[in-house]
Coordinates of N, CA and C in Angstrom, one line a residue:
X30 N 11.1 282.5 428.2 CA 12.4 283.1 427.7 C 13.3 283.4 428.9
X31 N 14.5 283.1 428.8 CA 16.0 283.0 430.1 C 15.9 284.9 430.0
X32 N 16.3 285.0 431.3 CA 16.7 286.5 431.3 C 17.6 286.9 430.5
X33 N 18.3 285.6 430.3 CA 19.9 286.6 429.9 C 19.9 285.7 428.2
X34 N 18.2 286.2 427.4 CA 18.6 286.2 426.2 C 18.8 287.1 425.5
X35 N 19.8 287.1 425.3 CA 20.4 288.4 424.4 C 21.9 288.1 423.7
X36 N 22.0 288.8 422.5 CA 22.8 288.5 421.5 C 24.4 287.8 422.2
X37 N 24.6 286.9 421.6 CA 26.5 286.6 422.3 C 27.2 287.4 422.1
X38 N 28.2 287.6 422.7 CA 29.1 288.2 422.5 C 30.7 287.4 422.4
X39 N 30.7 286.4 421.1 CA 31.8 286.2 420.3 C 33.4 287.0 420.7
X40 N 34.6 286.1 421.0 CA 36.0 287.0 421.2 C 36.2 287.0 419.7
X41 N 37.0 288.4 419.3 CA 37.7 288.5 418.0 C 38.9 288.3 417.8
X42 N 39.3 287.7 416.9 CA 40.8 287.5 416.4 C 40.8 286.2 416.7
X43 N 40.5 285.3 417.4 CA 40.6 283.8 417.5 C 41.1 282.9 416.5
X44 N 39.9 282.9 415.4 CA 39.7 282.1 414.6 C 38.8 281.0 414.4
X45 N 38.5 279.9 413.7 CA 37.2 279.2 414.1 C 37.7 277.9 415.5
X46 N 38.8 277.8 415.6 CA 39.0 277.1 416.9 C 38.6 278.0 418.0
X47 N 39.3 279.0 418.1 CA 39.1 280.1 419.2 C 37.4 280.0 419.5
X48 N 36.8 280.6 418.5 CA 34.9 280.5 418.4 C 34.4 279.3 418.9
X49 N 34.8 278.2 418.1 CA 34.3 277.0 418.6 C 34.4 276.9 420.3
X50 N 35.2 277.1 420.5 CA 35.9 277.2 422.1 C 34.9 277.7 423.0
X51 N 35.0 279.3 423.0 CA 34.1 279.7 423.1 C 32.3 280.0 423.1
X52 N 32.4 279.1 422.2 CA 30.9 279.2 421.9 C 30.3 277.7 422.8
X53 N 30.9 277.0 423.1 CA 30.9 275.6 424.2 C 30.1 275.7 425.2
X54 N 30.4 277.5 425.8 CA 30.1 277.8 426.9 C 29.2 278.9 427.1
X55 N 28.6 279.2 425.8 CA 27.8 280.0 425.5 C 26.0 280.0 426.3
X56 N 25.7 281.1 426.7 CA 24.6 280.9 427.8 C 23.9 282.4 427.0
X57 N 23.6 282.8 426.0 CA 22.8 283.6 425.4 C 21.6 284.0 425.1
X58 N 21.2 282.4 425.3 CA 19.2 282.3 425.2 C 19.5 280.8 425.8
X59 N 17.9 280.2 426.4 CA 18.0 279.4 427.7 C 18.2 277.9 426.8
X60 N 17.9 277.9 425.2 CA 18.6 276.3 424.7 C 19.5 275.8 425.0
X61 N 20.7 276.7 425.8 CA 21.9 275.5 426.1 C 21.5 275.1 427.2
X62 N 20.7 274.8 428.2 CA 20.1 274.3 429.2 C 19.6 272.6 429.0
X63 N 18.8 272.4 428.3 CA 18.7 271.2 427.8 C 19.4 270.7 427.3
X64 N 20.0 271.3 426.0 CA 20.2 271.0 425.2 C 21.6 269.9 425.8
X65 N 22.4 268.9 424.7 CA 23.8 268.0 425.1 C 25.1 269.3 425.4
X66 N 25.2 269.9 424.2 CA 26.1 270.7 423.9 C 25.9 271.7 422.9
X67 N 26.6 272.7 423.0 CA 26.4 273.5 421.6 C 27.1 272.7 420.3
X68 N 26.5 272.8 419.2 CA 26.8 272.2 417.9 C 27.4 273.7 416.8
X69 N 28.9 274.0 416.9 CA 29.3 274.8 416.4 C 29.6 274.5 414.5
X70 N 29.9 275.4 413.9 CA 30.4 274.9 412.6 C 31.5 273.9 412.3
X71 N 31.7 273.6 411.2 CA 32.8 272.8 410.7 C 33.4 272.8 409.3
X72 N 34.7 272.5 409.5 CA 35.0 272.7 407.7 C 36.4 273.5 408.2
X73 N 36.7 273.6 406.9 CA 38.0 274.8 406.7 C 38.0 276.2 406.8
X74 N 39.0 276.7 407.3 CA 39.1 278.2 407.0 C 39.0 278.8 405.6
X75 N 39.8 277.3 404.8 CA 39.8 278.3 403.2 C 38.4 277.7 402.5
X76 N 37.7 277.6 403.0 CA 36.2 277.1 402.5 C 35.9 278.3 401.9
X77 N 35.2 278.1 400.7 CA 35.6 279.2 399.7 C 33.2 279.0 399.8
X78 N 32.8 278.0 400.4 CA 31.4 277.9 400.7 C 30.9 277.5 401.3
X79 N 29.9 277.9 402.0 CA 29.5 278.3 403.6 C 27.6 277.8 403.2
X80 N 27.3 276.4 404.0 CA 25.6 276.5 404.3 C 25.7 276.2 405.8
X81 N 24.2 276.9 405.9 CA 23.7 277.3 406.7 C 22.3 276.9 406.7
X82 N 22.2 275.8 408.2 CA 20.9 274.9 408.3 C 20.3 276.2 409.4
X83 N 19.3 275.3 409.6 CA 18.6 275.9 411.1 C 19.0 275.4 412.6
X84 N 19.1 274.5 412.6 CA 19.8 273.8 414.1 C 20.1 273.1 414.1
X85 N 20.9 272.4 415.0 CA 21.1 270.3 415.5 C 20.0 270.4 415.4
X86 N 19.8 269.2 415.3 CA 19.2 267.7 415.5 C 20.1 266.9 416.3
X87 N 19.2 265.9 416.4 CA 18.7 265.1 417.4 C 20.4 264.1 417.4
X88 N 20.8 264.0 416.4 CA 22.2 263.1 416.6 C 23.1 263.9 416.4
X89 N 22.9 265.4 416.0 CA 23.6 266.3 416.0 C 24.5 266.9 417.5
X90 N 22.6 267.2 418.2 CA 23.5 267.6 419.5 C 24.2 266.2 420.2
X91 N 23.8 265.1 420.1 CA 24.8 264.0 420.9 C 26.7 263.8 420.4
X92 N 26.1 264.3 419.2 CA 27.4 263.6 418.6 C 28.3 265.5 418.8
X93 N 28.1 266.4 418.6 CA 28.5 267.9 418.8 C 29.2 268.2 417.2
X94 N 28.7 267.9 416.2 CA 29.0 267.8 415.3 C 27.2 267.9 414.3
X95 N 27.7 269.2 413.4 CA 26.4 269.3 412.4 C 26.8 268.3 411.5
X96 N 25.0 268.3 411.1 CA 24.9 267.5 409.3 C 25.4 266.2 409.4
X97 N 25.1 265.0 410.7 CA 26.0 264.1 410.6 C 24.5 262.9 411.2
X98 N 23.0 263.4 411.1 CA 22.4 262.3 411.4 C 21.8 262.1 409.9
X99 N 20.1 261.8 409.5 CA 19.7 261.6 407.8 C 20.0 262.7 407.5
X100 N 19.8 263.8 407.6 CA 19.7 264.9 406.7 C 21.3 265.4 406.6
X101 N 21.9 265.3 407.3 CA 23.4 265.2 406.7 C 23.6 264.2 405.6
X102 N 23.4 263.2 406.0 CA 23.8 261.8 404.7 C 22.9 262.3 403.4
X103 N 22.0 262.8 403.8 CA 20.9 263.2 402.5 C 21.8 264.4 401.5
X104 N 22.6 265.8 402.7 CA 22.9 266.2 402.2 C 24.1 265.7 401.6
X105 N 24.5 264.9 402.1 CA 26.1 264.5 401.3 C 26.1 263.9 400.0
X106 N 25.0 263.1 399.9 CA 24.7 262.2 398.7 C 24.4 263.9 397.5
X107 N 23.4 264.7 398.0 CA 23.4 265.6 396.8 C 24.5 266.7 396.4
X108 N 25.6 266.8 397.6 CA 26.6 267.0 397.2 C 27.5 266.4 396.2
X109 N 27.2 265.0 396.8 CA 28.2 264.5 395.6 C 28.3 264.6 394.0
X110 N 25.9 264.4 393.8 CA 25.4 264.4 392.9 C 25.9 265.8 392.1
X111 N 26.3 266.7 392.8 CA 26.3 268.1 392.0 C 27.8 268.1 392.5
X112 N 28.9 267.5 392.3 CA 29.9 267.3 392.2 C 31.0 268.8 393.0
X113 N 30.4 268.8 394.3 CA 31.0 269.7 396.0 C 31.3 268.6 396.3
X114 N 32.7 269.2 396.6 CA 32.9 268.3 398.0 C 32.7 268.7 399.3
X115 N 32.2 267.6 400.1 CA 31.8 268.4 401.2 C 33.0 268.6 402.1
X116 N 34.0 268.0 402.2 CA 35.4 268.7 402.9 C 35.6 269.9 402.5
X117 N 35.4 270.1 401.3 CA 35.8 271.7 400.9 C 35.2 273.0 401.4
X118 N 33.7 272.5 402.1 CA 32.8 273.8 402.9 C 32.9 273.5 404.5
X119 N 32.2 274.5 404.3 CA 31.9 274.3 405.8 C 30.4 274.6 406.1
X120 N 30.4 273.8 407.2 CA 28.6 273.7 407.2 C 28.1 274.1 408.7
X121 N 27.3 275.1 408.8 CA 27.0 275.2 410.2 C 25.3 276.0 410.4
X122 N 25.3 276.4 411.6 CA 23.7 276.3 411.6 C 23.4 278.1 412.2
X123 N 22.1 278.2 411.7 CA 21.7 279.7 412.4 C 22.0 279.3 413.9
X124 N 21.0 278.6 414.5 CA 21.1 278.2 415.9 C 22.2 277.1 416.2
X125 N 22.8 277.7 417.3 CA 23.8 276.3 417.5 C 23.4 275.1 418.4
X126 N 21.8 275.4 419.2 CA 22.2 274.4 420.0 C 20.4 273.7 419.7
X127 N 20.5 272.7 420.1 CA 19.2 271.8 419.9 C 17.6 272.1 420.8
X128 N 17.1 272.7 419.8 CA 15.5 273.4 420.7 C 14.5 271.7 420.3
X129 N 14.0 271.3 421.4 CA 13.4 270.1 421.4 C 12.4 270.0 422.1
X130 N 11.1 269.3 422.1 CA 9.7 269.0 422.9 C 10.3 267.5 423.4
X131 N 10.2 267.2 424.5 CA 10.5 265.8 425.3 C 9.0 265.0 424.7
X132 N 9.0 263.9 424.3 CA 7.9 262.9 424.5 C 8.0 261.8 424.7
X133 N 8.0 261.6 425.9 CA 8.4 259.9 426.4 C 10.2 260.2 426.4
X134 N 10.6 259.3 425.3 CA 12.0 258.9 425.4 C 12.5 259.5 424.5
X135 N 12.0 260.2 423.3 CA 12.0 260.7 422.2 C 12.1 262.5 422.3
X136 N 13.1 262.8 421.7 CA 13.1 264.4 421.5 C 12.6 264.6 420.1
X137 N 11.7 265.5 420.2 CA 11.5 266.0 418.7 C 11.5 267.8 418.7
X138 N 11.7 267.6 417.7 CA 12.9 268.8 416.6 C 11.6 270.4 417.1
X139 N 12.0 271.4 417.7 CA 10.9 272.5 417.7 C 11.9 273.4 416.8
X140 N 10.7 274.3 416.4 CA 11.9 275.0 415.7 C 12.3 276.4 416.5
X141 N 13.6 276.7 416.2 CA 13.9 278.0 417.5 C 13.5 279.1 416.8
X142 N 12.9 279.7 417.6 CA 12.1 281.5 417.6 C 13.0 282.1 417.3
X143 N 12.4 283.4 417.0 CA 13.4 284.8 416.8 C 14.0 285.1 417.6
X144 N 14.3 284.9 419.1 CA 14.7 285.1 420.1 C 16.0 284.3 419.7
X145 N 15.6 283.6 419.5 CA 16.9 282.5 419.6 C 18.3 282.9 418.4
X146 N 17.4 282.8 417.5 CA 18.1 283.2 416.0 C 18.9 284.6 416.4
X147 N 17.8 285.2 417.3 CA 19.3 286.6 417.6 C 19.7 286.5 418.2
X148 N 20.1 285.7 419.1 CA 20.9 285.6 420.2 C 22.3 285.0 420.0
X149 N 21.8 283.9 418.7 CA 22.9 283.4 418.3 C 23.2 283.7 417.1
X150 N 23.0 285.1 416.4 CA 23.2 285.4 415.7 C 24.8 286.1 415.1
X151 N 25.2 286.5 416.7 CA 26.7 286.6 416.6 C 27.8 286.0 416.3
X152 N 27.4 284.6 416.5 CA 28.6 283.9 416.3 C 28.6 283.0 414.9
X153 N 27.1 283.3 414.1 CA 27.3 283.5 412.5 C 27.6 284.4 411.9
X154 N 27.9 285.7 412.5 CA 28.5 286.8 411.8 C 30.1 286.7 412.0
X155 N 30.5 285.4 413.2 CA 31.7 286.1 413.6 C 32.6 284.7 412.1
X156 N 31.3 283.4 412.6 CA 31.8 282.8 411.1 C 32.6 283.4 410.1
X157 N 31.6 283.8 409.4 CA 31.7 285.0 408.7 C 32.5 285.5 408.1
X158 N 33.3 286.3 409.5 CA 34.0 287.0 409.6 C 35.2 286.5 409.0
X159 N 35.8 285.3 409.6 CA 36.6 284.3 409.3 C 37.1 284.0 408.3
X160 N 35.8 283.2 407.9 CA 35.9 282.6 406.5 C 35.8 283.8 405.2
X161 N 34.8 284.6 405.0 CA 35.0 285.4 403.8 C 35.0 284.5 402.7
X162 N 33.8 283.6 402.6 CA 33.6 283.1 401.7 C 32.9 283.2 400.8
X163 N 33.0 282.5 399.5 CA 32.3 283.1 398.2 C 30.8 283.1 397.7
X164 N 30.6 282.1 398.1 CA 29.2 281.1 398.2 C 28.5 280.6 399.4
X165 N 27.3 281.5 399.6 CA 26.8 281.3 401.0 C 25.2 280.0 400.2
X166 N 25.1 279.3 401.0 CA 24.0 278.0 400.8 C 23.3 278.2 402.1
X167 N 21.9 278.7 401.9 CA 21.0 278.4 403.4 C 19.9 277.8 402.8
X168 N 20.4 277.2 403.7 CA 19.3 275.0 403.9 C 18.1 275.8 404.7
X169 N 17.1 275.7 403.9 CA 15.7 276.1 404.5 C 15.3 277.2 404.6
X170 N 14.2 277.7 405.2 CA 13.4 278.7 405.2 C 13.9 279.6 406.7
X171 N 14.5 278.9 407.6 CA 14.7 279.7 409.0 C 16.1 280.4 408.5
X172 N 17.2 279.7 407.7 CA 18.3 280.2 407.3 C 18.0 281.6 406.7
X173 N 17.2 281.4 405.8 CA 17.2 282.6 404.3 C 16.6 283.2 404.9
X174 N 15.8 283.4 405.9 CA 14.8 284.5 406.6 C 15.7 285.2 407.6
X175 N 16.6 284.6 408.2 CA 17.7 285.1 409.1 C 18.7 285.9 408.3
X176 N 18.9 285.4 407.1 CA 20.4 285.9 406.6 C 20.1 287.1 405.2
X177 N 18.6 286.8 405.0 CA 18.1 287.2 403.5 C 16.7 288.4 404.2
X178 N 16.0 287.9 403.9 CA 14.7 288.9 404.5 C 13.6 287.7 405.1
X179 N 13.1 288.6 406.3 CA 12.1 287.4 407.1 C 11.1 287.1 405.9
X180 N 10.9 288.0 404.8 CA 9.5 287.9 403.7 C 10.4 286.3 403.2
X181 N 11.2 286.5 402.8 CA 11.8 285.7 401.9 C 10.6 284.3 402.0
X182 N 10.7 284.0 400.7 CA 10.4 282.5 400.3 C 10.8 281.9 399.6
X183 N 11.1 280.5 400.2 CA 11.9 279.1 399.5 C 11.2 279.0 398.6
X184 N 9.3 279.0 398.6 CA 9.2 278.1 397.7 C 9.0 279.3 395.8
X185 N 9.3 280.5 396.2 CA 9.7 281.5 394.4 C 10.8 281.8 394.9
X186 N 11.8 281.9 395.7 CA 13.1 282.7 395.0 C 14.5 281.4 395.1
X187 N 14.3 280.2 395.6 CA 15.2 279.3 395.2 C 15.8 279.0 394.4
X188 N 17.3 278.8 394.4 CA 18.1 278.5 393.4 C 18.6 279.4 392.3
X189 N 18.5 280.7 393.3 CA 18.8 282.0 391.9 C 20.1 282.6 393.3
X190 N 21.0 282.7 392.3 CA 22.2 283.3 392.7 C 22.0 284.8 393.1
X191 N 22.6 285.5 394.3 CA 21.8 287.2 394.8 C 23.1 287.6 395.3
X192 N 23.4 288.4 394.8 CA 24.9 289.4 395.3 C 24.3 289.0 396.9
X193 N 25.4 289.6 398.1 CA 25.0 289.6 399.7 C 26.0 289.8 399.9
X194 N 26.3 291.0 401.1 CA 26.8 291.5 402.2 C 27.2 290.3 403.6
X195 N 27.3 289.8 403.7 CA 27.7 289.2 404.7 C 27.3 289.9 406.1
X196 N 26.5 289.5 407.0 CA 26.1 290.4 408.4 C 27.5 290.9 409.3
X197 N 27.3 291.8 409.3 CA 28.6 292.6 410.1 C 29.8 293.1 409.3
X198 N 30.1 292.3 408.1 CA 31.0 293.0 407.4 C 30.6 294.7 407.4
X199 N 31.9 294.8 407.2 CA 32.2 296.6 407.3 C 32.1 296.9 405.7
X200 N 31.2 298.1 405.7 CA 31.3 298.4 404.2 C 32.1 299.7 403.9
X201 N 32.8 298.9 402.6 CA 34.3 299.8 402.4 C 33.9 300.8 401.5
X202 N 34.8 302.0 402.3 CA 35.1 303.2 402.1 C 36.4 303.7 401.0
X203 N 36.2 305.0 399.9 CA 37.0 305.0 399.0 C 38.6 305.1 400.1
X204 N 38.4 305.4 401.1 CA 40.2 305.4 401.8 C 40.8 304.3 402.1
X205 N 39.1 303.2 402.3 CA 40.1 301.8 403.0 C 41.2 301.2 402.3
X206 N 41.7 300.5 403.0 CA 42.7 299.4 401.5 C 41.9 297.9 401.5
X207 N 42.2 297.5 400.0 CA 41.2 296.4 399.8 C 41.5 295.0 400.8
X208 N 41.1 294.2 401.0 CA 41.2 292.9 401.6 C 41.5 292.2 400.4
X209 N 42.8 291.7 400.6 CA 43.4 290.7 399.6 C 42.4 289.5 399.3
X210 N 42.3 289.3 400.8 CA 41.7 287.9 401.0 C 40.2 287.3 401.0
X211 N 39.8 288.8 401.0 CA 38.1 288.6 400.7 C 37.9 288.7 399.1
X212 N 36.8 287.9 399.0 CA 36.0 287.1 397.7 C 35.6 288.2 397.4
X213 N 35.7 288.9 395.8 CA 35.2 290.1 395.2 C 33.8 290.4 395.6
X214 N 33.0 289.3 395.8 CA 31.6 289.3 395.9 C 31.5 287.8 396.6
X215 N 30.4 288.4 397.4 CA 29.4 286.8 398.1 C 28.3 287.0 397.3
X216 N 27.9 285.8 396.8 CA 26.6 284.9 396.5 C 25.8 284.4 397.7
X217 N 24.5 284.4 397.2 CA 23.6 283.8 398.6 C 22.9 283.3 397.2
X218 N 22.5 282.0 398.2 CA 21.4 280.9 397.3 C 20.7 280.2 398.5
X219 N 19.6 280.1 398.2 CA 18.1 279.6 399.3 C 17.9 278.2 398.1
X220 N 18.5 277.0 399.3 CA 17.2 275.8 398.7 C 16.7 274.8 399.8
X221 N 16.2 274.5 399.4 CA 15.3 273.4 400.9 C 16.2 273.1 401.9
X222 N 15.7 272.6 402.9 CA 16.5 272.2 403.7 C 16.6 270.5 403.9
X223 N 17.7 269.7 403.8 CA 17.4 268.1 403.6 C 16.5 267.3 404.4
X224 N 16.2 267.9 405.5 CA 15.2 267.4 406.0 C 13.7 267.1 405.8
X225 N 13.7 268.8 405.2 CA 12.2 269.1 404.2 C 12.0 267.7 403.2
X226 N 13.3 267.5 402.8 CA 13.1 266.3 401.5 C 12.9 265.1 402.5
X227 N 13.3 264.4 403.3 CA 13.3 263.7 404.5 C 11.9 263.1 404.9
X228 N 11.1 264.4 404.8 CA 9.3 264.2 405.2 C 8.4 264.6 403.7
X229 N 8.5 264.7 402.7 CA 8.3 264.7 401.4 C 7.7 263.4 401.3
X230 N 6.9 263.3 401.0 CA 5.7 261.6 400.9 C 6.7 260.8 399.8
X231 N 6.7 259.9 400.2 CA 7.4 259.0 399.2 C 7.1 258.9 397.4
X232 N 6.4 259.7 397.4 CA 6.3 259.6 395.8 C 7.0 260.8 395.1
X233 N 6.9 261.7 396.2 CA 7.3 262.9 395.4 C 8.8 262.9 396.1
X234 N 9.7 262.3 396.4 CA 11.1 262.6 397.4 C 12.2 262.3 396.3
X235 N 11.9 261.8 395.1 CA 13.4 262.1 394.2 C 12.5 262.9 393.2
X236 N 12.2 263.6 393.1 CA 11.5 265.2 392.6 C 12.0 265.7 393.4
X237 N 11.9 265.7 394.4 CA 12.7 267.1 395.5 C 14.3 267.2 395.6
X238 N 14.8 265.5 395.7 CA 15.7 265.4 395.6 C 16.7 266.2 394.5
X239 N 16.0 266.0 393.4 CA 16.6 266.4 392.2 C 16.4 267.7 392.3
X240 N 15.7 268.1 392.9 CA 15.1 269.8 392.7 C 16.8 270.4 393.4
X241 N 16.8 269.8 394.6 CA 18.0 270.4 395.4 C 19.5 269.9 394.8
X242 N 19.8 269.1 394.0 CA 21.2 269.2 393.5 C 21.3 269.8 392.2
X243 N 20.5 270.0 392.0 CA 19.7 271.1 390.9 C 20.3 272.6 390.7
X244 N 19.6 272.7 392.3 CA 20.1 274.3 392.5 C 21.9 274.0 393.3
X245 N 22.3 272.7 394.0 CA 23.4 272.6 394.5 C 24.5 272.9 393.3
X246 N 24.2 272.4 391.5 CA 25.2 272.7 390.7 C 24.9 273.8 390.0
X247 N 23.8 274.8 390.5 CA 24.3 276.3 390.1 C 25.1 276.7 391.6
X248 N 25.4 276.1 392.2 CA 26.4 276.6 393.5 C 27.8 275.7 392.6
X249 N 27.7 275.3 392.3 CA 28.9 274.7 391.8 C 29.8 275.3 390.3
X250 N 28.5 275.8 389.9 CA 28.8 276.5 388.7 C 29.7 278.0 388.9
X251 N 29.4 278.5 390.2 CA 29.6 279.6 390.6 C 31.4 279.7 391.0
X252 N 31.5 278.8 391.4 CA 32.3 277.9 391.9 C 33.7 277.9 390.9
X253 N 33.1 277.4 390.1 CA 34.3 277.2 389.0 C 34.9 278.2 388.9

């Protein structure tokens, strides 16, 4: 573990260019060291819905862009299937930067510790902050344990809609004045993560498939 792993510290008032900027140069826990680049979020401000993977991957960190090697394409097709558009979210990761084992020529996928997940846990809250979106989607088990409870489990509480606070939001007081612009309520919803479907044995991978645009049009339903 780098000395200097410890939470980021995110500027306020930016915006998600400002963050993205910022977060380029981010040195919080020792993954930006290997790693190509930090892989920040993407999408709109008025994204009215927000998922949340676990980290790049492997054409993720080359390209500095999430959700854009199979498990992006995987997810876009089940987007389509449950009728999201994916321009309309925004998609980004607990970890932003790519935790990998070297073998030969090949990087493969480790997954980042709790160390990591809090270190870069700031600059998912500062997300967050931003957007004030209605519908939170965490892709996998590292997501929902970060954002929900470490107990949590994908494989009983998937695909059920759960009131959620958003991390860091300020909880309002009878004097505050309300935020026009924040969503009366956030939803949180836990469903696989597309990669999980990705390594699923070939007989059972449109069972899963379906499992996940499944729970993607009760995110859509919400939506309406």
């Amino acid at each position: 573990m780098s000395q200097e792993n410890v939470p980021a510290a995110p500027p306020a008032g930016v915006g998600l260019e400002g963050l993205r900027t910022a977060a380029a140069g981010c040195r919080a826990c020792e993954l930006w060291e290997p790693a190509t680049q930090t892989v920040f979020g993407e999408g709109p401000e008025t994204a009215r819905i927000v998922f949340v993977g676990e980290q790049p991957g492997d054409q993720e960190d080359r390209k500095g862009e999430p959700f854009v090697g199979p498990a992006g394409r995987l997810l876009d097709r089940a987007l389509a299937d449950a009728g999201i558009e994916r321009r309309d979210a925004y998609v980004t990761n607990a970890v932003k930067h790519f935790r990998f084992t070297p073998t030969g020529k090949r990087r493969i996928h480790q997954s980042p510790g709790a160390e990591h997940i809090r270190a870069c846990r700031p600059w998912l809250e500062a997300e967050f902050e931003v957007l004030k979106p209605e519908v939170v989607v965490c892709l996998g088990a590292t997501a929902a344990k970060a954002l929900i409870s470490p107990s949590f489990r994908i494989t009983k509480e998937r695909g059920k809609l759960m009131p959620w606070t958003p991390p860091g939001a300020a909880q309002a007081t009878l004097d505050d004045e309300p935020d026009e612009d924040a969503p009366a309520q956030t939803w949180m919803l836990a469903t696989a993560h597309p990669s999980a479907i990705l390594r699923t044995p070939e007989e059972a991978r449109a069972a899963a498939f379906d499992a996940l645009v499944a729970d993607l049009r009760v995110v859509a339903g919400a939506l309406a």
